[in-house]
């Protein structure tokens, strides 16, 4: 593994836009940590250490904080388990729950793009945890990232031999399936009204379960108003644990677009801060020299375009960080 990481770092040295690598690497790392799909914690920390040696503390600061949050969450969950054992109200109604508390400023995670009304069993569980957390950390606000939550549901209505199937689902899919505890069939409109999910999220969530034949639809295969869904009592699969929590393509595309937008905004801020830093130390400088010095300072992160630097200079002139002097001279305004 270490040899492989060294090969990756050799390639990394030839990457011009290291800020783009950082953004996408941090997003992928965040998903591995949140979903527990990392092959090796030691390999992850080794890679971060190599990136730190190559690009400095600032480059990997948020990555290291993500690991710290994961350890803090483990400790918090242990404390919550003890609290639940000693609580008069008992546990989470037979549910085995765990929580991850992630610092908003360090994790490159998008909030949900849809409204969502969690099922009452989940509401009771997370309200109990919220109360516990607020007692420990007054003044902090928890924002639930339902789009990243997941769980397992035991399908007692259908079995492989004597063993009930277990469905690995997103929280949105869980909310849909739990509706069948109260009724043998549920309409599209009932699901939409109960979960209040946006159509862009609801349709793929149902679609995955139709494709896996966990649900059947009348008319067949439809995800639209007027459709009625039922559990498939003839469901069969070669494994007792079935993964239905598959990424929605529309969400993946939107996430990639958001990442590129964030990169562009970060670059503007990086160029502006470099220009201010240079001018603060030099006080006055020719326009062409300032452009060259700015390129020199930030080329280790990405290769900036001269036109973009000029735009940033104009922005700083408008904000009155800089002023135009005689000729091609620029001055710093304290």
Coordinates of C-alpha atoms in Angstrom, one line a residue:
X1 CA 0.0 0.0 0.0
X2 CA 2.8 2.4 0.9
X3 CA 4.5 1.8 -2.5
X4 CA 1.2 2.6 -4.2
X5 CA 0.8 5.9 -2.2
X6 CA 4.4 6.9 -3.2
X7 CA 3.5 6.4 -6.8
X8 CA 0.4 8.6 -6.3
X9 CA 2.5 11.3 -4.8
X10 CA 4.9 11.1 -7.8
X11 CA 1.9 11.8 -10.1
X12 CA 0.7 14.5 -7.6
X13 CA 3.9 16.5 -8.1
X14 CA 3.1 16.9 -11.8
X15 CA -0.5 18.1 -11.3
X16 CA -0.7 21.9 -12.0
X17 CA -4.1 22.5 -10.5
X18 CA -3.5 21.1 -7.0
X19 CA -6.5 23.0 -5.6
X20 CA -8.8 20.9 -7.9
X21 CA -7.2 17.7 -6.6
X22 CA -7.6 18.9 -3.1
X23 CA -11.4 19.6 -3.5
X24 CA -12.2 16.3 -5.1
X25 CA -9.9 14.3 -2.8
X26 CA -11.5 15.9 0.3
X27 CA -15.0 15.2 -1.0
X28 CA -14.2 11.5 -1.7
X29 CA -12.4 11.2 1.7
X30 CA -15.4 12.7 3.4
X31 CA -17.7 10.1 1.8
X32 CA -15.4 7.2 2.7
X33 CA -15.3 8.4 6.3
X34 CA -19.1 9.0 6.6
X35 CA -20.1 5.8 5.0
X36 CA -17.3 3.7 6.6
X37 CA -15.9 2.5 3.2
X38 CA -12.3 3.3 3.7
X39 CA -10.0 0.3 3.1
X40 CA -7.5 1.4 5.7
X41 CA -7.4 4.2 8.3
X42 CA -3.6 4.0 8.4
X43 CA -3.3 4.4 4.6
X44 CA -5.6 7.4 4.8
X45 CA -3.5 9.1 7.5
X46 CA -0.3 8.2 5.6
X47 CA -1.6 9.8 2.4
X48 CA -2.6 13.0 4.3
X49 CA 0.9 13.1 5.9
X50 CA 2.5 12.9 2.4
X51 CA 0.2 15.6 1.0
X52 CA 1.1 17.8 4.0
X53 CA 4.9 17.3 3.4
X54 CA 4.4 18.1 -0.3
X55 CA 2.0 21.1 0.0
X56 CA 2.1 22.4 3.6
X57 CA -0.1 22.4 6.7
X58 CA -2.8 24.6 5.2
X59 CA -3.4 22.2 2.3
X60 CA -4.3 19.3 4.7
X61 CA -5.7 21.1 7.7
X62 CA -9.3 20.4 7.0
X63 CA -8.5 16.7 6.1
X64 CA -6.9 16.3 9.5
X65 CA -9.9 17.9 11.2
X66 CA -12.2 15.5 9.5
X67 CA -10.3 12.6 11.2
X68 CA -10.5 14.4 14.5
X69 CA -14.3 14.7 14.1
X70 CA -14.7 11.0 13.5
X71 CA -12.8 10.1 16.7
X72 CA -14.8 12.7 18.6
X73 CA -18.0 11.2 17.2
X74 CA -16.9 7.7 18.4
X75 CA -16.3 9.0 21.9
X76 CA -19.7 10.8 21.8
X77 CA -21.5 7.7 20.8
X78 CA -20.0 5.7 23.7
X79 CA -21.1 8.5 26.0
X80 CA -24.6 8.4 24.5
X81 CA -24.9 4.6 24.9
X82 CA -24.0 4.9 28.6
X83 CA -26.6 7.7 29.0
X84 CA -29.2 5.6 27.3
X85 CA -28.5 2.7 29.6
X86 CA -28.9 4.9 32.7
X87 CA -31.9 6.8 31.3
X88 CA -35.4 6.1 32.7
X89 CA -36.9 6.6 29.2
X90 CA -35.0 3.5 27.8
X91 CA -33.3 3.2 24.4
X92 CA -34.2 4.1 20.9
X93 CA -37.3 1.9 20.6
X94 CA -35.3 -1.2 19.5
X95 CA -33.3 0.8 17.0
X96 CA -29.5 0.6 17.0
X97 CA -28.4 4.2 16.2
X98 CA -25.1 6.0 15.8
X99 CA -24.3 9.6 15.1
X100 CA -21.5 11.6 13.5
X101 CA -21.0 15.2 14.5
X102 CA -19.1 16.9 11.6
X103 CA -17.7 20.5 11.8
X104 CA -19.5 22.6 9.2
X105 CA -16.3 24.5 8.3
X106 CA -14.2 21.4 7.7
X107 CA -16.4 18.9 5.8
X108 CA -17.1 19.5 2.1
X109 CA -20.6 18.1 2.4
X110 CA -23.7 19.5 0.7
X111 CA -26.9 20.0 2.7
X112 CA -30.1 18.3 1.5
X113 CA -31.6 19.7 -1.7
X114 CA -35.1 18.6 -0.7
X115 CA -37.5 18.9 2.2
X116 CA -38.0 15.8 4.3
X117 CA -40.3 14.6 7.0
X118 CA -38.6 11.7 8.8
X119 CA -40.8 8.9 10.1
X120 CA -41.9 9.3 13.7
X121 CA -39.7 6.5 15.0
X122 CA -36.6 8.4 13.7
X123 CA -37.9 11.7 15.0
X124 CA -38.1 10.3 18.6
X125 CA -34.5 8.8 18.2
X126 CA -32.8 12.0 16.9
X127 CA -34.7 14.3 19.3
X128 CA -33.4 12.2 22.2
X129 CA -29.9 12.5 20.9
X130 CA -30.3 16.2 20.2
X131 CA -31.3 16.7 23.8
X132 CA -28.3 14.8 25.1
X133 CA -25.9 16.7 22.8
X134 CA -27.4 20.1 23.7
X135 CA -26.9 19.3 27.4
X136 CA -23.2 18.7 26.7
X137 CA -22.6 21.5 24.2
X138 CA -25.0 24.4 24.8
X139 CA -25.2 27.0 22.0
X140 CA -24.3 24.7 19.2
X141 CA -26.8 23.9 16.4
X142 CA -27.2 20.5 14.8
X143 CA -28.1 20.5 11.1
X144 CA -29.2 17.0 10.0
X145 CA -27.8 15.8 6.6
X146 CA -30.6 13.4 5.7
X147 CA -29.1 12.9 2.3
X148 CA -26.1 11.2 3.9
X149 CA -28.0 9.2 6.5
X150 CA -28.6 5.5 6.0
X151 CA -29.8 2.4 7.8
X152 CA -30.9 -1.2 7.6
X153 CA -34.4 -2.6 7.7
X154 CA -35.3 -6.2 8.4
X155 CA -37.9 -7.4 5.9
X156 CA -39.9 -9.9 8.1
X157 CA -42.5 -10.4 5.4
X158 CA -40.0 -12.3 3.1
X159 CA -37.2 -14.7 4.0
X160 CA -34.4 -16.8 2.5
X161 CA -35.1 -20.0 4.2
X162 CA -35.7 -19.0 7.8
X163 CA -33.6 -15.8 7.6
X164 CA -35.4 -12.5 6.9
X165 CA -33.8 -10.3 4.2
X166 CA -32.1 -7.1 5.4
X167 CA -32.4 -4.0 3.2
X168 CA -29.5 -1.5 3.3
X169 CA -31.3 1.8 2.5
X170 CA -31.0 5.6 2.5
X171 CA -33.1 7.4 5.1
X172 CA -35.4 8.5 2.3
X173 CA -36.0 4.9 1.2
X174 CA -36.5 3.9 4.9
X175 CA -39.2 6.5 5.3
X176 CA -41.0 5.1 2.2
X177 CA -40.7 1.4 3.2
X178 CA -41.9 2.1 6.8
X179 CA -45.2 3.3 5.3
X180 CA -46.0 -0.4 4.4
X181 CA -46.1 -1.3 8.1
X182 CA -49.5 0.4 8.2
X183 CA -50.8 -0.6 4.8
X184 CA -50.3 -3.3 2.2
X185 CA -50.3 -0.8 -0.6
X186 CA -49.4 2.9 -0.8
X187 CA -50.0 5.4 -3.6
X188 CA -47.4 7.8 -5.0
X189 CA -49.4 10.7 -3.8
X190 CA -49.5 9.3 -0.2
X191 CA -45.7 8.8 -0.3
X192 CA -45.1 12.3 -1.6
X193 CA -47.4 13.9 1.0
X194 CA -46.0 11.9 3.9
X195 CA -42.3 12.3 3.2
X196 CA -42.6 15.7 1.5
X197 CA -39.6 14.7 -0.7
X198 CA -39.0 16.7 -3.9
X199 CA -39.8 14.7 -7.0
X200 CA -36.2 14.8 -8.2
X201 CA -35.3 12.8 -5.0
X202 CA -38.5 10.8 -4.5
X203 CA -38.7 9.3 -8.0
X204 CA -35.1 7.8 -8.1
X205 CA -35.6 6.5 -4.5
X206 CA -38.7 4.6 -5.5
X207 CA -37.2 3.6 -8.9
X208 CA -34.3 1.8 -7.3
X209 CA -36.7 -0.3 -5.2
X210 CA -38.8 -1.1 -8.3
X211 CA -35.7 -2.1 -10.2
X212 CA -34.7 -4.4 -7.4
X213 CA -38.2 -5.8 -7.3
X214 CA -38.6 -5.0 -3.6
X215 CA -41.8 -3.1 -4.6
X216 CA -44.2 -3.6 -7.4
X217 CA -46.2 -0.8 -9.2
X218 CA -49.6 -0.5 -10.9
X219 CA -49.1 0.7 -13.6
X220 CA -45.9 -1.3 -13.8
X221 CA -42.6 0.5 -13.4
X222 CA -44.1 4.0 -13.0
X223 CA -42.9 6.7 -10.6
X224 CA -45.7 9.3 -11.0
X225 CA -49.0 10.4 -9.5
X226 CA -51.7 7.8 -9.8
X227 CA -49.4 4.9 -9.3
X228 CA -50.0 2.4 -6.4
X229 CA -47.1 0.4 -4.9
X230 CA -47.1 -2.9 -3.0
X231 CA -44.5 -5.0 -1.3
X232 CA -43.3 -7.9 -3.4
X233 CA -43.9 -11.0 -1.3
X234 CA -42.2 -13.1 -3.9
X235 CA -38.9 -11.2 -3.6
X236 CA -35.8 -13.3 -4.0
X237 CA -32.1 -12.4 -3.9
X238 CA -28.9 -14.5 -3.7
X239 CA -27.8 -12.6 -0.6
X240 CA -29.7 -12.0 2.7
X241 CA -28.4 -8.4 2.9
X242 CA -29.5 -6.4 -0.1
X243 CA -28.0 -2.9 -0.9
X244 CA -30.6 -0.5 -2.1
X245 CA -28.7 2.6 -1.1
X246 CA -27.4 3.5 -4.6
X247 CA -26.2 7.1 -5.5
X248 CA -28.7 9.1 -7.5
X249 CA -27.1 10.3 -10.7
X250 CA -28.8 13.7 -10.7
X251 CA -27.3 14.4 -7.2
X252 CA -23.8 13.3 -8.3
X253 CA -23.9 15.6 -11.3
X254 CA -25.1 18.5 -9.2
X255 CA -22.4 17.8 -6.6
X256 CA -19.7 17.9 -9.3
X257 CA -21.0 21.2 -10.6
X258 CA -21.1 22.7 -7.1
X259 CA -17.5 21.6 -6.5
X260 CA -16.3 23.3 -9.6
X261 CA -18.1 26.5 -8.6
X262 CA -16.5 26.4 -5.1
X263 CA -13.1 26.0 -6.8
X264 CA -13.6 29.1 -8.9
X265 CA -14.7 31.1 -5.8
X266 CA -11.8 29.8 -3.7
X267 CA -9.4 30.8 -6.5
X268 CA -10.7 34.4 -6.6
X269 CA -10.3 34.7 -2.8
X270 CA -6.8 33.2 -3.0
X271 CA -5.7 35.6 -5.8
X272 CA -7.1 38.6 -3.9
X273 CA -5.5 37.7 -0.6
X274 CA -2.1 37.2 -2.4
X275 CA -2.4 40.6 -4.1
X276 CA -3.3 42.3 -0.8
X277 CA -0.4 40.5 1.0
X278 CA 2.1 41.6 -1.7
X279 CA 0.9 45.2 -1.8
X280 CA 0.8 45.4 2.0
X281 CA 4.6 44.6 2.1
X282 CA 5.6 46.6 -1.0
X283 CA 3.2 49.6 -0.6
X284 CA 3.6 50.6 -4.3
X285 CA 4.2 48.4 -7.3
X286 CA 3.8 48.4 -11.1
X287 CA 0.8 46.6 -12.5
X288 CA 2.8 44.1 -14.5
X289 CA 5.1 43.4 -11.6
X290 CA 2.2 42.8 -9.3
X291 CA 0.7 40.3 -11.8
X292 CA 4.0 38.4 -12.0
X293 CA 4.5 38.3 -8.3
X294 CA 1.0 37.0 -7.8
X295 CA 1.6 34.2 -10.3
X296 CA 4.8 33.4 -8.4
X297 CA 3.1 33.1 -5.1
X298 CA 0.1 30.9 -6.0
X299 CA 1.5 28.7 -8.8
X300 CA 2.1 26.0 -6.2
X301 CA -1.7 25.7 -5.9
X302 CA -2.8 26.3 -9.5
X303 CA -1.8 28.1 -12.7
X304 CA -3.7 31.4 -12.7
X305 CA -4.7 33.2 -15.9
X306 CA -3.4 36.8 -16.2
X307 CA -6.9 38.0 -17.1
X308 CA -8.3 36.5 -13.8
X309 CA -5.5 38.3 -11.8
X310 CA -6.3 41.6 -13.6
X311 CA -10.0 41.1 -12.7
X312 CA -9.1 40.6 -9.0
X313 CA -6.9 43.7 -9.1
X314 CA -9.9 45.7 -10.4
X315 CA -12.2 44.2 -7.7
X316 CA -9.6 45.4 -5.0
X317 CA -9.5 48.8 -6.6
X318 CA -13.3 49.0 -6.4
X319 CA -13.2 47.9 -2.7
X320 CA -10.5 50.5 -2.1
X321 CA -7.8 48.1 -0.9
X322 CA -5.7 49.5 -3.8
X323 CA -5.4 52.8 -5.6
X324 CA -4.1 53.9 -9.0
X325 CA -1.0 56.2 -9.0
X326 CA 0.8 57.8 -11.8
X327 CA 1.6 55.7 -14.9
X328 CA 1.4 52.0 -14.3
X329 CA 1.8 52.3 -10.5
X330 CA -0.6 50.8 -7.9
X331 CA -0.6 51.8 -4.3
X332 CA -1.8 50.0 -1.1
X333 CA -4.5 51.7 1.0
X334 CA -4.2 50.8 4.7

